[in-house]
Each structure stands twice: as structure tokens, then as C-alpha cells.
């Protein structure tokens, strides 16, 4: 183990000991989560130096890593979202203006936009990129890419109905 990792390892153990002592004193559940997060980080450091990465950890150690470690793919999801949206301002897109016009200049709820995208998917057999489902900007960018289908739906009588 390198000196840097050994230092991290020792530091995390010291912090975890402090949280365990605090939990024993207070009986607090919040410190339980903090202990779990630190234990997961310790097991991740340990996992780097094991010959067989997965099988050498115990079942409980793997469970703690799964439960308390942040997903490393979150950064990649953000990059994909940024690549899909770019520097687009959704309020300037034609699809946004069409939907505002259709809804008497009121901004529709996000659920309506999601249902509209699902309707377009079902009727025209479109493949929806997963980034298009994750944010308001992505919804309107997707609608803007398929503006012809949106216009066709409006011409066929697409309306907002409120219960």
C-alpha cells in the first residue's frame, strides 16, 4: 500500500472511531450513516490492493460499498447530459414557444411534456435518448429536434386538459 493510501486509510479509521464513540454516547442514527460511508471508503481502498477485486471482500463489505458509496457513473451521466443539451436555452426554442402558445402562454407541467414525448415515441416509433428524459432543457431540445411531429400533433387537435 502506498504512503498516501496508508495515510487515507489511517485517517478514515480515526474518523470512524470518533463517529462510533459518538454513536455509543448519543444513540444517534445519523452517525450510523456517517460510519457506513466511511467504512465503504475504507473497503474501497482495501479493494484496490486485493488480487481478486470482488471475491476477496466479504459479502458484508460488498454490501456496505453498494449501500454507502456514491455511484461513480453520476459524473458520466452529467457529461452526457451536458453534451446533449450543450448551451441551449430552452426558452428560446421553437418547441417551447409552440407549447406556450398552445397553453395560453402558461408554462405546462413537466409531466405533460414527458407524456407528450411518450406519445410521440408510441405513435412514430422514435428512439428517445435517455438524456432527453432527465431534465426540462432536454425535453424541449428533444421536442425541437422533432418539431414536425409536434406540429402535426397540434394540427390534429392536441389540447391541454385540466381536471
PDB file of C-alpha atoms in Angstrom:
ATOM      1  CA  UNK A   1       0.000   0.000   0.000  1.00  0.00           C
ATOM      2  CA  UNK A   2       1.402   3.405  -0.917  1.00  0.00           C
ATOM      3  CA  UNK A   3       2.081   6.025   1.741  1.00  0.00           C
ATOM      4  CA  UNK A   4      -0.774   8.211   0.509  1.00  0.00           C
ATOM      5  CA  UNK A   5      -3.308   5.373   0.665  1.00  0.00           C
ATOM      6  CA  UNK A   6      -1.982   4.265   4.033  1.00  0.00           C
ATOM      7  CA  UNK A   7      -2.418   7.823   5.306  1.00  0.00           C
ATOM      8  CA  UNK A   8      -6.024   7.935   3.949  1.00  0.00           C
ATOM      9  CA  UNK A   9      -6.715   4.543   5.496  1.00  0.00           C
ATOM     10  CA  UNK A  10      -5.458   5.618   8.935  1.00  0.00           C
ATOM     11  CA  UNK A  11      -7.285   8.954   8.742  1.00  0.00           C
ATOM     12  CA  UNK A  12     -10.591   7.270   7.820  1.00  0.00           C
ATOM     13  CA  UNK A  13     -10.213   4.771  10.659  1.00  0.00           C
ATOM     14  CA  UNK A  14      -9.591   7.610  13.120  1.00  0.00           C
ATOM     15  CA  UNK A  15     -12.693   9.469  11.900  1.00  0.00           C
ATOM     16  CA  UNK A  16     -14.751   6.277  12.067  1.00  0.00           C
ATOM     17  CA  UNK A  17     -13.617   5.610  15.646  1.00  0.00           C
ATOM     18  CA  UNK A  18     -14.783   9.117  16.564  1.00  0.00           C
ATOM     19  CA  UNK A  19     -18.209   8.521  14.994  1.00  0.00           C
ATOM     20  CA  UNK A  20     -18.551   5.144  16.709  1.00  0.00           C
ATOM     21  CA  UNK A  21     -17.759   6.728  20.080  1.00  0.00           C
ATOM     22  CA  UNK A  22     -20.295   9.489  19.338  1.00  0.00           C
ATOM     23  CA  UNK A  23     -22.941   6.924  18.382  1.00  0.00           C
ATOM     24  CA  UNK A  24     -22.352   4.980  21.591  1.00  0.00           C
ATOM     25  CA  UNK A  25     -22.716   8.189  23.583  1.00  0.00           C
ATOM     26  CA  UNK A  26     -25.812   9.543  21.796  1.00  0.00           C
ATOM     27  CA  UNK A  27     -27.512   6.549  20.155  1.00  0.00           C
ATOM     28  CA  UNK A  28     -27.918   8.699  17.039  1.00  0.00           C
ATOM     29  CA  UNK A  29     -28.918   7.166  13.667  1.00  0.00           C
ATOM     30  CA  UNK A  30     -27.318   9.951  11.631  1.00  0.00           C
ATOM     31  CA  UNK A  31     -23.877   8.935  12.857  1.00  0.00           C
ATOM     32  CA  UNK A  32     -24.713   5.406  11.716  1.00  0.00           C
ATOM     33  CA  UNK A  33     -24.900   6.675   8.112  1.00  0.00           C
ATOM     34  CA  UNK A  34     -21.613   8.514   8.516  1.00  0.00           C
ATOM     35  CA  UNK A  35     -19.981   5.357   9.858  1.00  0.00           C
ATOM     36  CA  UNK A  36     -21.324   3.422   6.870  1.00  0.00           C
ATOM     37  CA  UNK A  37     -19.953   5.962   4.377  1.00  0.00           C
ATOM     38  CA  UNK A  38     -16.516   5.932   5.958  1.00  0.00           C
ATOM     39  CA  UNK A  39     -16.480   2.122   6.170  1.00  0.00           C
ATOM     40  CA  UNK A  40     -17.364   1.972   2.474  1.00  0.00           C
ATOM     41  CA  UNK A  41     -14.459   4.283   1.624  1.00  0.00           C
ATOM     42  CA  UNK A  42     -12.120   2.113   3.694  1.00  0.00           C
ATOM     43  CA  UNK A  43     -13.309  -1.023   1.904  1.00  0.00           C
ATOM     44  CA  UNK A  44     -12.862   0.677  -1.482  1.00  0.00           C
ATOM     45  CA  UNK A  45      -9.240   1.496  -0.620  1.00  0.00           C
ATOM     46  CA  UNK A  46      -8.781  -2.081   0.584  1.00  0.00           C
ATOM     47  CA  UNK A  47     -10.345  -3.435  -2.606  1.00  0.00           C
ATOM     48  CA  UNK A  48      -7.716  -1.711  -4.768  1.00  0.00           C
ATOM     49  CA  UNK A  49      -4.984  -3.895  -3.257  1.00  0.00           C
ATOM     50  CA  UNK A  50      -6.713  -7.253  -3.310  1.00  0.00           C
ATOM     51  CA  UNK A  51      -5.696  -9.683  -6.064  1.00  0.00           C
ATOM     52  CA  UNK A  52      -9.260 -10.746  -6.853  1.00  0.00           C
ATOM     53  CA  UNK A  53     -11.185  -7.479  -6.545  1.00  0.00           C
ATOM     54  CA  UNK A  54     -14.691  -8.788  -5.835  1.00  0.00           C
ATOM     55  CA  UNK A  55     -14.271 -12.227  -4.317  1.00  0.00           C
ATOM     56  CA  UNK A  56     -11.724 -11.276  -1.656  1.00  0.00           C
ATOM     57  CA  UNK A  57     -14.132  -8.886   0.072  1.00  0.00           C
ATOM     58  CA  UNK A  58     -16.718 -10.427   2.358  1.00  0.00           C
ATOM     59  CA  UNK A  59     -20.388 -10.254   1.472  1.00  0.00           C
ATOM     60  CA  UNK A  60     -20.957  -7.640   4.187  1.00  0.00           C
ATOM     61  CA  UNK A  61     -18.108  -5.473   2.901  1.00  0.00           C
ATOM     62  CA  UNK A  62     -19.520  -5.560  -0.643  1.00  0.00           C
ATOM     63  CA  UNK A  63     -22.957  -4.691   0.746  1.00  0.00           C
ATOM     64  CA  UNK A  64     -21.568  -1.690   2.638  1.00  0.00           C
ATOM     65  CA  UNK A  65     -19.811  -0.415  -0.507  1.00  0.00           C
ATOM     66  CA  UNK A  66     -23.032  -0.772  -2.504  1.00  0.00           C
ATOM     67  CA  UNK A  67     -25.123   0.909   0.161  1.00  0.00           C
ATOM     68  CA  UNK A  68     -22.954   3.875   1.097  1.00  0.00           C
ATOM     69  CA  UNK A  69     -20.576   4.711  -1.766  1.00  0.00           C
ATOM     70  CA  UNK A  70     -21.540   7.330  -4.323  1.00  0.00           C
ATOM     71  CA  UNK A  71     -22.139   5.998  -7.805  1.00  0.00           C
ATOM     72  CA  UNK A  72     -19.123   6.710  -9.949  1.00  0.00           C
ATOM     73  CA  UNK A  73     -21.289   6.831 -13.062  1.00  0.00           C
ATOM     74  CA  UNK A  74     -23.012  10.026 -11.855  1.00  0.00           C
ATOM     75  CA  UNK A  75     -20.213  12.155 -13.350  1.00  0.00           C
ATOM     76  CA  UNK A  76     -20.569  10.377 -16.689  1.00  0.00           C
ATOM     77  CA  UNK A  77     -24.325  10.960 -16.661  1.00  0.00           C
ATOM     78  CA  UNK A  78     -23.720  14.669 -16.131  1.00  0.00           C
ATOM     79  CA  UNK A  79     -21.236  14.747 -19.028  1.00  0.00           C
ATOM     80  CA  UNK A  80     -23.736  13.010 -21.329  1.00  0.00           C
ATOM     81  CA  UNK A  81     -26.438  15.482 -20.293  1.00  0.00           C
ATOM     82  CA  UNK A  82     -24.133  18.452 -20.918  1.00  0.00           C
ATOM     83  CA  UNK A  83     -23.153  17.060 -24.331  1.00  0.00           C
ATOM     84  CA  UNK A  84     -26.807  16.533 -25.282  1.00  0.00           C
ATOM     85  CA  UNK A  85     -28.062  19.921 -24.123  1.00  0.00           C
ATOM     86  CA  UNK A  86     -24.978  21.988 -24.880  1.00  0.00           C
ATOM     87  CA  UNK A  87     -25.527  25.681 -24.307  1.00  0.00           C
ATOM     88  CA  UNK A  88     -29.161  25.578 -25.392  1.00  0.00           C
ATOM     89  CA  UNK A  89     -31.590  27.941 -23.698  1.00  0.00           C
ATOM     90  CA  UNK A  90     -34.869  26.041 -23.836  1.00  0.00           C
ATOM     91  CA  UNK A  91     -36.960  29.228 -23.544  1.00  0.00           C
ATOM     92  CA  UNK A  92     -35.696  30.341 -26.953  1.00  0.00           C
ATOM     93  CA  UNK A  93     -36.542  27.077 -28.714  1.00  0.00           C
ATOM     94  CA  UNK A  94     -39.412  26.926 -31.161  1.00  0.00           C
ATOM     95  CA  UNK A  95     -40.927  23.902 -29.409  1.00  0.00           C
ATOM     96  CA  UNK A  96     -41.148  25.836 -26.128  1.00  0.00           C
ATOM     97  CA  UNK A  97     -42.880  28.753 -27.856  1.00  0.00           C
ATOM     98  CA  UNK A  98     -45.347  26.423 -29.608  1.00  0.00           C
ATOM     99  CA  UNK A  99     -46.307  24.738 -26.352  1.00  0.00           C
ATOM    100  CA  UNK A 100     -46.669  28.084 -24.558  1.00  0.00           C
ATOM    101  CA  UNK A 101     -48.921  29.304 -27.350  1.00  0.00           C
ATOM    102  CA  UNK A 102     -50.974  26.129 -27.117  1.00  0.00           C
ATOM    103  CA  UNK A 103     -51.366  26.571 -23.345  1.00  0.00           C
ATOM    104  CA  UNK A 104     -52.472  30.240 -23.344  1.00  0.00           C
ATOM    105  CA  UNK A 105     -48.937  31.483 -22.522  1.00  0.00           C
ATOM    106  CA  UNK A 106     -48.722  29.364 -19.368  1.00  0.00           C
ATOM    107  CA  UNK A 107     -45.792  27.047 -18.762  1.00  0.00           C
ATOM    108  CA  UNK A 108     -47.078  23.447 -18.739  1.00  0.00           C
ATOM    109  CA  UNK A 109     -46.202  20.955 -16.044  1.00  0.00           C
ATOM    110  CA  UNK A 110     -43.227  18.692 -16.644  1.00  0.00           C
ATOM    111  CA  UNK A 111     -45.467  15.635 -16.549  1.00  0.00           C
ATOM    112  CA  UNK A 112     -47.332  16.921 -19.606  1.00  0.00           C
ATOM    113  CA  UNK A 113     -44.068  17.305 -21.525  1.00  0.00           C
ATOM    114  CA  UNK A 114     -42.949  13.796 -20.519  1.00  0.00           C
ATOM    115  CA  UNK A 115     -46.313  12.335 -21.588  1.00  0.00           C
ATOM    116  CA  UNK A 116     -46.075  14.237 -24.868  1.00  0.00           C
ATOM    117  CA  UNK A 117     -42.662  12.710 -25.536  1.00  0.00           C
ATOM    118  CA  UNK A 118     -44.051   9.243 -24.695  1.00  0.00           C
ATOM    119  CA  UNK A 119     -46.948   9.857 -27.096  1.00  0.00           C
ATOM    120  CA  UNK A 120     -44.512  10.820 -29.849  1.00  0.00           C
ATOM    121  CA  UNK A 121     -42.484   7.696 -29.109  1.00  0.00           C
ATOM    122  CA  UNK A 122     -45.504   5.400 -29.369  1.00  0.00           C
ATOM    123  CA  UNK A 123     -47.077   6.940 -32.456  1.00  0.00           C
ATOM    124  CA  UNK A 124     -43.934   7.446 -34.532  1.00  0.00           C
ATOM    125  CA  UNK A 125     -41.669   4.659 -33.202  1.00  0.00           C
ATOM    126  CA  UNK A 126     -38.975   7.104 -32.106  1.00  0.00           C
ATOM    127  CA  UNK A 127     -35.939   6.161 -30.078  1.00  0.00           C
ATOM    128  CA  UNK A 128     -35.676   8.571 -27.181  1.00  0.00           C
ATOM    129  CA  UNK A 129     -32.139   9.173 -25.951  1.00  0.00           C
ATOM    130  CA  UNK A 130     -32.010   8.658 -22.214  1.00  0.00           C
ATOM    131  CA  UNK A 131     -30.654  12.175 -21.715  1.00  0.00           C
ATOM    132  CA  UNK A 132     -33.906  13.504 -23.194  1.00  0.00           C
ATOM    133  CA  UNK A 133     -35.832  12.121 -20.237  1.00  0.00           C
ATOM    134  CA  UNK A 134     -33.773  13.719 -17.479  1.00  0.00           C
ATOM    135  CA  UNK A 135     -34.317  17.491 -17.483  1.00  0.00           C
ATOM    136  CA  UNK A 136     -36.611  20.213 -18.721  1.00  0.00           C
ATOM    137  CA  UNK A 137     -33.961  21.544 -21.124  1.00  0.00           C
ATOM    138  CA  UNK A 138     -33.518  18.075 -22.598  1.00  0.00           C
ATOM    139  CA  UNK A 139     -37.292  17.630 -23.001  1.00  0.00           C
ATOM    140  CA  UNK A 140     -37.624  20.790 -25.044  1.00  0.00           C
ATOM    141  CA  UNK A 141     -34.472  20.072 -27.056  1.00  0.00           C
ATOM    142  CA  UNK A 142     -35.897  16.654 -27.988  1.00  0.00           C
ATOM    143  CA  UNK A 143     -39.209  18.256 -28.967  1.00  0.00           C
ATOM    144  CA  UNK A 144     -37.326  20.828 -31.022  1.00  0.00           C
ATOM    145  CA  UNK A 145     -35.446  18.069 -32.865  1.00  0.00           C
ATOM    146  CA  UNK A 146     -38.817  16.533 -33.776  1.00  0.00           C
ATOM    147  CA  UNK A 147     -40.689  19.788 -34.343  1.00  0.00           C
ATOM    148  CA  UNK A 148     -42.505  18.425 -37.425  1.00  0.00           C
ATOM    149  CA  UNK A 149     -44.140  15.682 -35.359  1.00  0.00           C
ATOM    150  CA  UNK A 150     -45.089  18.227 -32.689  1.00  0.00           C
ATOM    151  CA  UNK A 151     -46.717  20.487 -35.292  1.00  0.00           C
ATOM    152  CA  UNK A 152     -48.587  17.503 -36.715  1.00  0.00           C
ATOM    153  CA  UNK A 153     -49.923  16.625 -33.251  1.00  0.00           C
ATOM    154  CA  UNK A 154     -51.050  20.228 -32.730  1.00  0.00           C
ATOM    155  CA  UNK A 155     -52.788  20.256 -36.123  1.00  0.00           C
ATOM    156  CA  UNK A 156     -54.543  17.003 -35.198  1.00  0.00           C
ATOM    157  CA  UNK A 157     -56.025  18.606 -32.087  1.00  0.00           C
ATOM    158  CA  UNK A 158     -53.528  18.279 -29.237  1.00  0.00           C
ATOM    159  CA  UNK A 159     -55.015  20.167 -26.275  1.00  0.00           C
ATOM    160  CA  UNK A 160     -54.286  20.768 -22.626  1.00  0.00           C
ATOM    161  CA  UNK A 161     -56.999  19.426 -20.367  1.00  0.00           C
ATOM    162  CA  UNK A 162     -57.102  20.129 -16.670  1.00  0.00           C
ATOM    163  CA  UNK A 163     -59.141  18.089 -14.229  1.00  0.00           C
TER     164      UNK A 163
END
